[in-house]
XYZ file of C-alpha atoms in Angstrom:
522
model
C 15.716 36.644 2.459
C 11.890 36.734 2.471
C 10.010 34.114 0.522
C 8.181 35.600 -2.445
C 6.169 34.177 -5.297
C 5.588 35.313 -8.847
C 1.832 35.564 -8.314
C -0.281 38.774 -8.263
C -0.201 40.228 -4.771
C -3.535 40.913 -3.129
C -2.413 42.153 0.239
C -5.513 44.289 0.463
C -7.444 41.120 1.301
C -4.740 39.569 3.464
C -6.064 40.665 6.843
C -9.640 39.949 5.778
C -8.646 36.373 4.951
C -6.707 35.989 8.190
C -9.701 37.272 10.152
C -11.936 34.834 8.320
C -9.584 31.950 9.070
C -9.455 32.805 12.748
C -13.257 32.930 12.823
C -13.550 29.557 11.108
C -10.774 27.543 12.734
C -10.038 29.256 15.981
C -6.618 30.006 17.379
C -3.864 29.842 14.795
C -0.367 28.511 15.279
C 2.409 31.105 14.801
C 2.805 31.876 11.093
C 5.101 29.217 9.560
C 8.293 30.726 8.148
C 8.355 28.134 5.367
C 5.186 29.505 3.744
C 4.879 32.905 2.043
C 2.065 35.125 3.307
C 0.834 35.488 -0.275
C -0.659 32.006 -0.033
C -3.554 33.612 1.827
C -4.475 35.574 -1.275
C -5.282 32.412 -3.217
C -8.799 31.087 -3.700
C -7.795 28.016 -1.675
C -6.999 30.107 1.412
C -10.251 29.239 3.187
C -9.511 25.547 2.677
C -6.074 25.775 4.263
C -5.861 24.798 7.921
C -3.063 26.108 10.118
C -4.494 25.164 13.511
C -3.002 22.633 15.897
C -5.722 20.019 15.441
C -5.276 19.893 11.660
C -1.487 19.858 11.660
C -1.357 17.284 14.453
C -3.577 14.933 12.448
C -1.249 15.221 9.457
C 1.915 14.777 11.543
C 1.410 11.079 12.281
C 0.401 7.951 10.392
C -0.538 4.300 10.890
C 3.023 3.435 11.868
C 3.028 5.763 14.890
C 6.827 5.813 14.652
C 7.448 9.219 13.074
C 6.058 12.666 13.782
C 6.667 15.488 11.317
C 4.497 18.582 11.693
C 3.403 20.377 8.508
C 2.940 24.119 8.264
C -0.599 23.678 6.986
C -3.157 21.186 5.712
C -5.143 21.722 2.514
C -8.617 20.211 2.433
C -9.383 20.542 -1.261
C -12.903 20.741 -2.617
C -11.741 20.014 -6.167
C -8.740 18.858 -8.172
C -8.255 22.507 -9.142
C -7.434 23.336 -5.509
C -4.513 20.882 -5.576
C -3.377 22.221 -8.933
C -3.405 25.798 -7.596
C -1.402 24.829 -4.501
C 1.350 23.051 -6.435
C 1.508 25.803 -9.071
C 1.855 28.388 -6.336
C 4.708 26.525 -4.673
C 6.466 25.922 -8.002
C 6.435 29.652 -8.735
C 7.767 30.669 -5.316
C 11.352 31.832 -4.893
C 11.652 29.178 -2.179
C 9.164 26.397 -3.052
C 7.617 24.601 -0.090
C 7.074 20.854 0.046
C 3.713 19.171 -0.542
C 2.556 15.650 0.287
C -0.691 13.911 -0.641
C -2.257 12.011 2.239
C -5.030 9.490 1.838
C -5.828 7.313 4.826
C -2.411 7.871 6.378
C -1.658 4.154 6.276
C 2.074 4.573 5.673
C 4.313 3.528 8.545
C 7.412 5.728 8.257
C 6.132 9.233 7.549
C 6.051 8.769 3.780
C 2.924 10.940 3.436
C 4.176 13.753 5.666
C 5.574 17.178 4.747
C 7.627 18.720 7.529
C 7.050 22.500 7.435
C 5.207 22.063 4.151
C 1.580 21.458 3.196
C -0.209 18.120 3.477
C -3.088 17.649 1.038
C -5.921 15.747 2.720
C -7.094 13.796 -0.333
C -10.115 12.388 1.496
C -11.704 15.862 1.323
C -12.380 15.175 -2.354
C -14.489 12.143 -1.470
C -17.786 14.026 -1.487
C -18.640 13.720 -5.180
C -20.770 10.705 -6.116
C -19.374 10.905 -9.643
C -15.787 10.043 -8.657
C -16.278 6.328 -9.435
C -17.695 5.810 -12.939
C -18.023 2.449 -14.687
C -17.756 2.407 -18.498
C -17.069 0.151 -21.447
C -15.215 0.566 -24.722
C -14.472 -1.795 -27.583
C -10.728 -1.362 -27.087
C -10.550 -1.617 -23.279
C -13.624 -3.589 -22.279
C -15.074 -2.651 -18.886
C -13.200 -0.175 -16.724
C -13.777 2.288 -13.885
C -12.599 5.889 -13.782
C -11.801 6.406 -10.120
C -10.655 9.438 -8.153
C -7.232 9.013 -6.585
C -8.777 9.728 -3.184
C -11.319 6.903 -3.410
C -11.052 3.891 -1.119
C -10.764 0.451 -2.685
C -13.716 -0.748 -0.594
C -15.890 1.870 -2.310
C -14.519 0.876 -5.702
C -15.475 -2.732 -4.941
C -19.008 -1.934 -3.767
C -19.703 0.472 -6.645
C -18.435 -1.817 -9.386
C -20.300 -4.790 -7.939
C -23.526 -2.898 -8.615
C -22.690 -3.487 -12.296
C -21.694 -7.121 -11.788
C -18.030 -6.164 -12.172
C -14.922 -5.792 -9.995
C -11.212 -4.991 -10.253
C -9.013 -8.072 -10.649
C -6.058 -7.129 -8.427
C -6.342 -6.140 -4.777
C -4.525 -5.325 -1.588
C -5.326 -7.325 1.555
C -6.743 -4.210 3.229
C -9.343 -2.190 1.315
C -9.511 1.008 3.359
C -6.659 2.515 1.362
C -6.867 5.109 -1.403
C -6.423 4.245 -5.046
C -3.699 6.868 -5.462
C -1.849 5.553 -2.434
C -1.601 1.931 -3.534
C -0.783 2.840 -7.152
C 2.100 4.976 -5.897
C 3.602 1.801 -4.389
C 2.372 -1.276 -6.288
C -0.662 -2.809 -4.593
C -0.147 -6.511 -3.973
C -2.134 -9.444 -2.649
C -2.784 -13.095 -3.373
C -4.187 -12.279 -6.826
C -0.891 -10.736 -7.998
C 0.532 -14.028 -9.293
C -2.312 -14.164 -11.822
C -3.132 -10.555 -12.653
C -0.044 -8.726 -11.493
C -0.021 -5.947 -8.892
C -2.567 -3.163 -9.056
C -0.153 -0.988 -11.034
C -0.297 -3.569 -13.837
C -4.063 -3.066 -14.103
C -4.313 0.625 -14.922
C -5.171 1.955 -18.376
C -4.778 5.677 -17.791
C -4.323 8.356 -15.135
C -4.713 12.070 -14.531
C -1.678 13.355 -12.645
C -0.709 16.761 -11.255
C 3.065 17.022 -11.630
C 5.461 18.943 -9.413
C 5.372 21.715 -12.021
C 1.680 22.247 -11.404
C 0.595 20.656 -14.687
C -2.498 18.443 -14.902
C -1.678 15.755 -17.458
C -3.499 12.692 -18.712
C -1.093 9.811 -19.204
C -1.210 6.227 -20.431
C 1.022 3.765 -22.251
C 0.447 5.857 -25.375
C 0.055 9.421 -24.063
C 2.714 11.003 -21.830
C 3.995 7.472 -21.334
C 7.108 8.555 -19.433
C 4.925 10.057 -16.717
C 2.598 7.046 -16.736
C 5.359 4.518 -16.077
C 7.182 6.802 -13.623
C 4.135 7.462 -11.423
C 3.115 3.797 -11.107
C 5.170 2.580 -8.164
C 6.909 5.980 -8.105
C 6.379 6.672 -4.382
C 4.654 9.970 -5.117
C 7.822 11.556 -6.497
C 6.498 12.716 -9.857
C 2.894 13.688 -9.334
C -0.355 13.330 -7.422
C -2.805 10.863 -8.966
C -6.247 12.471 -9.218
C -7.866 9.858 -11.469
C -7.058 6.295 -12.486
C -8.758 4.131 -15.092
C -8.888 0.662 -13.537
C -9.311 -2.677 -15.321
C -12.584 -4.454 -14.498
C -13.832 -7.965 -15.152
C -16.974 -9.949 -14.423
C -17.265 -10.332 -10.668
C -17.700 -13.755 -9.069
C -20.351 -14.046 -6.377
C -18.656 -16.361 -3.910
C -15.359 -18.067 -3.078
C -14.128 -21.457 -1.916
C -11.492 -20.568 0.674
C -8.974 -23.195 1.782
C -6.124 -23.243 4.284
C -3.606 -26.088 4.537
C -0.914 -26.511 7.191
C 2.708 -27.620 6.752
C 5.648 -28.169 9.062
C 8.089 -28.592 6.145
C 8.919 -25.219 4.583
C 10.278 -26.843 1.435
C 6.983 -28.664 0.813
C 5.059 -25.479 1.644
C 6.888 -23.340 -0.913
C 6.903 -26.118 -3.517
C 3.112 -26.368 -3.314
C 2.683 -22.584 -3.410
C 4.847 -22.361 -6.513
C 2.890 -25.185 -8.122
C -0.436 -23.421 -7.547
C 0.746 -20.159 -9.098
C 2.108 -22.009 -12.137
C -1.127 -23.754 -13.150
C -4.495 -22.408 -14.248
C -7.307 -22.568 -11.746
C -6.604 -20.754 -8.499
C -7.608 -17.109 -8.149
C -5.665 -16.286 -4.985
C -2.623 -17.819 -3.285
C -1.013 -16.508 -0.107
C 0.685 -17.987 2.927
C 1.736 -17.245 6.475
C 3.569 -18.711 9.399
C 2.438 -19.288 12.959
C 4.592 -20.131 15.941
C 3.744 -21.696 19.276
C 4.012 -18.180 20.720
C 1.073 -16.855 18.665
C -2.558 -17.920 18.085
C -3.667 -19.488 14.770
C -6.110 -16.622 14.195
C -5.020 -12.980 14.015
C -6.490 -9.616 13.073
C -6.085 -10.282 9.345
C -8.656 -13.069 9.414
C -10.530 -15.087 12.037
C -10.634 -18.141 9.799
C -10.301 -21.032 12.231
C -13.065 -22.191 14.578
C -12.335 -22.754 18.277
C -12.215 -26.493 17.630
C -9.772 -25.999 14.746
C -7.594 -23.717 16.862
C -7.300 -26.391 19.545
C -6.337 -28.936 16.899
C -3.737 -26.592 15.402
C -2.262 -25.798 18.810
C -1.396 -29.467 19.224
C 0.881 -29.511 16.181
C 2.280 -26.092 17.063
C 3.408 -27.505 20.393
C 5.023 -30.392 18.525
C 6.784 -28.465 15.741
C 7.130 -24.958 17.201
C 6.460 -23.337 13.839
C 4.015 -24.202 11.061
C 3.240 -22.716 7.662
C -0.227 -22.073 6.309
C -0.947 -22.161 2.571
C -4.052 -20.151 1.751
C -5.844 -20.567 -1.581
C -9.118 -19.368 -3.051
C -11.187 -20.290 -6.060
C -13.967 -17.982 -7.225
C -17.337 -19.208 -8.438
C -20.776 -17.986 -9.458
C -24.101 -19.413 -10.573
C -22.561 -20.821 -13.762
C -19.879 -22.816 -11.924
C -21.571 -23.657 -8.634
C -22.059 -27.310 -9.626
C -18.447 -27.866 -10.714
C -16.356 -25.701 -8.385
C -15.826 -28.342 -5.698
C -14.593 -30.886 -8.210
C -12.294 -28.333 -9.855
C -10.884 -27.283 -6.484
C -10.259 -30.888 -5.472
C -8.327 -31.478 -8.692
C -6.144 -28.432 -7.996
C -5.336 -29.640 -4.478
C -4.551 -33.192 -5.595
C -1.004 -34.214 -4.712
C -0.244 -31.332 -2.346
C 1.931 -32.214 0.664
C 0.141 -30.579 3.589
C -0.107 -32.373 6.926
C -2.820 -35.044 6.560
C -6.038 -33.949 8.214
C -4.978 -30.308 8.433
C -6.949 -28.804 5.575
C -9.719 -26.353 6.440
C -12.469 -24.985 4.189
C -14.792 -22.025 4.101
C -17.425 -20.758 1.699
C -17.786 -16.982 1.669
C -19.217 -14.140 -0.383
C -16.735 -12.242 -2.548
C -17.146 -9.113 -0.401
C -16.568 -10.968 2.854
C -13.393 -12.511 1.466
C -11.927 -9.440 -0.236
C -12.789 -7.294 2.813
C -11.676 -9.943 5.338
C -9.263 -7.675 7.246
C -11.902 -5.121 8.185
C -13.487 -7.096 11.027
C -10.082 -7.568 12.644
C -9.396 -3.850 12.397
C -12.706 -2.971 14.058
C -12.054 -5.498 16.821
C -8.625 -4.012 17.567
C -10.029 -0.486 17.451
C -12.662 -1.413 20.043
C -9.874 -2.643 22.324
C -7.614 0.364 21.737
C -5.042 -1.840 19.993
C -5.173 -0.444 16.444
C -3.544 2.955 16.936
C -0.274 1.570 18.277
C 3.265 1.546 16.842
C 3.585 -0.625 13.723
C 7.262 -1.173 12.850
C 6.390 -3.181 9.748
C 8.918 -4.634 7.341
C 7.787 -5.702 3.872
C 10.197 -7.400 1.502
C 10.394 -9.040 -1.892
C 12.690 -12.064 -1.539
C 13.950 -13.909 -4.631
C 13.110 -17.597 -4.889
C 16.837 -18.426 -4.817
C 17.066 -17.030 -1.279
C 13.785 -18.079 0.302
C 15.122 -21.276 1.920
C 18.001 -19.389 3.538
C 15.528 -16.686 4.575
C 13.379 -19.269 6.308
C 16.329 -20.719 8.226
C 17.946 -17.400 9.097
C 14.896 -15.224 9.687
C 11.713 -17.224 10.294
C 13.408 -19.831 12.493
C 16.553 -18.252 13.973
C 15.189 -14.733 14.518
C 11.382 -14.632 14.602
C 10.708 -17.975 16.259
C 13.689 -18.198 18.589
C 13.628 -14.555 19.720
C 9.853 -14.513 20.236
C 9.589 -10.731 19.911
C 7.155 -10.601 17.008
C 3.551 -9.652 17.690
C 1.479 -9.721 14.526
C 0.982 -11.694 11.313
C 3.882 -12.886 9.177
C 3.056 -13.363 5.495
C 5.029 -15.265 2.864
C 3.791 -16.087 -0.621
C 5.150 -16.221 -4.193
C 4.221 -14.210 -7.244
C 5.269 -14.241 -10.878
C 7.729 -11.616 -12.064
C 6.323 -11.725 -15.616
C 3.138 -10.050 -14.349
C 5.112 -6.902 -13.493
C 6.097 -4.223 -16.014
C 9.740 -3.271 -15.564
C 9.132 0.119 -17.210
C 7.320 1.167 -14.034
C 9.181 2.603 -11.063
C 8.452 -0.284 -8.685
C 11.499 -2.420 -7.893
C 11.572 -6.206 -7.425
C 14.342 -8.834 -7.427
C 15.404 -9.965 -10.905
C 14.085 -13.535 -10.746
C 11.097 -15.274 -12.327
C 9.546 -16.089 -8.939
C 9.638 -13.631 -6.057
C 8.221 -13.981 -2.551
C 6.292 -11.249 -0.789
C 7.200 -11.293 2.893
C 5.273 -9.146 5.347
C 6.373 -8.825 8.970
C 3.343 -6.957 10.302
C 4.522 -6.194 13.829
C 2.538 -4.347 16.456
C 4.323 -2.890 19.447
C 3.867 -0.670 22.438
C 5.184 2.820 23.000
C 7.963 1.383 25.154
C 9.015 -1.674 23.150
C 8.539 -0.992 19.415
C 12.219 -0.080 19.021
C 13.192 -3.671 19.858
C 11.063 -4.810 16.918
C 12.655 -2.168 14.733
C 16.101 -3.382 15.767
C 14.988 -6.870 14.788
C 14.031 -5.527 11.348
C 17.522 -4.122 10.964
C 18.966 -7.467 11.967
C 16.859 -9.170 9.302
C 18.085 -6.768 6.626
C 21.673 -7.291 7.769
C 21.175 -11.051 7.562
C 19.966 -10.732 3.967
C 23.036 -8.667 3.062
C 25.454 -11.116 4.680
C 23.703 -14.157 3.177
C 23.743 -12.630 -0.303
C 19.932 -12.561 -0.533
C 19.088 -9.777 -2.989
C 15.868 -8.758 -1.241
C 14.111 -5.489 -2.053
C 12.005 -3.525 0.377
C 8.354 -3.054 -0.532
C 6.990 0.229 0.893
C 10.697 1.102 1.205
C 12.250 3.198 3.935
C 15.859 4.379 3.795
C 17.805 7.138 5.475
C 20.585 7.844 2.979
C 20.856 8.579 -0.718
C 23.287 5.695 -1.086
C 20.664 3.253 0.223
C 18.113 4.578 -2.268
C 20.601 4.242 -5.117
C 21.212 0.634 -4.110
C 17.476 0.017 -3.849
C 16.683 1.271 -7.348
C 19.816 -0.235 -8.896
C 19.747 0.122 -12.678
C 16.564 2.211 -12.445
C 18.192 4.981 -10.398
C 19.468 7.092 -13.308
C 16.089 7.038 -15.020
C 14.338 7.751 -11.715
C 16.488 10.869 -11.307
C 15.766 11.933 -14.880
C 12.028 11.651 -14.316
C 12.319 13.662 -11.098
C 14.146 16.417 -12.975
C 11.476 16.383 -15.664
C 8.300 16.271 -13.581
C 9.297 17.678 -10.167
C 12.525 19.624 -10.727
C 12.143 21.722 -7.568
C 11.693 18.661 -5.300
C 8.274 19.740 -4.075
C 6.421 16.428 -3.881
C 6.465 13.657 -1.267
C 9.393 14.772 0.891
C 8.485 12.165 3.515
C 9.994 9.439 1.351
C 13.365 11.152 1.917
C 14.697 10.171 -1.506
C 15.719 13.638 -2.665
C 14.850 15.684 0.413
C 16.505 16.351 3.751
C 15.295 18.595 6.564
């Protein structure tokens, strides 16, 4: 049965449009059976790419583990282009799938649309008015930001006004819409919550092709569903982000531990008291250098010193903390920081300090990325595993995963993060899922592999998940990846029924974000 759509047919221009497309983009791939020919009669036709170069770009992502080729790529010049595409699909007799792609930083094909259309959101990033700073008596300072904007650009633009967002991700070259569709976490989350907890309002294009403004008070069901909703209910085209006065500089401290219990106890203490602005942590083994691509913090002398205790203990834990300051607090910040660190149980003599600008700290991962790119080591397989582990299970996780799997197997190549955050900074009405405990640990196993050995790392990830199941650790995947509906139901738990209801309400024809594989199968 041919695919048709309930749109006016303009076949008289069909061959003109095809000729124009061939002139502009060169040799076309064979016409994709999943798309109706009537799509070429739309105003967006000249912004659709069907050629091999465009579809190849959209068929891979940062993970380099999955390849799913779309039928076409839309490079929109306006939000209206995206609205027209989704409306067209919704009105087709056989709707085709659509996925929004920002920087393509997903690792399991989440932003892909096999035989569908990928929307290249970065094409919208040509309008200087897509980041606007404002103030109101009810909200204070905020920024209206296009969903396609990068967080680094949000930072630099808001700093021009002496302001900045309060919650970040470790890596800033991600789109606003992308991180809000997941959660957006970093070392500030314990204090301010994830990025999804710092949004006043959004404009969203639903799977029905409706452009809706939503907030806690307007279209609230859509607002809470979209935040952490994995792209299942709509494409974020604008977000109103909370801003606060920006500090100028940071005091940046790292402390080393060989006792995991002392390490986590001190982390939990720092997130329970007022004073620190950022708390994270990581582990290093004697198989890996103290510095990694996330941050070249330690000097050569410090690295030599650290290597000596690594050889002794085999594995050490690094507590990382930051306190912001500006001209008003420059004379007191050192004393305040010292008071916060008083009584902590790090290894004597193994505390390291840095003073950095806010931009250099917040954007600390960028230099590592550029270094790896220059060596051809950035665009490699990344079988990452990100988890939220409840406090009740973190000691068992350390023994069973960090020590018995990661350290003893010595397969891991890349940073391993572990740090606590406060559950009360999350809003359970949102779609994001975390363990049901007051304190939860973010664990990031940021592996890098080669084309011939990444599967061994992926098998190790599976072993880690199996360990959690057998040990009764109720961990939840962050940036989740599952292959079956049953796994997704288990992941969402009590939220699953409501998640389904919201899908039926806002994307009833299962058009959006098929790469998540929650409701869609090839």
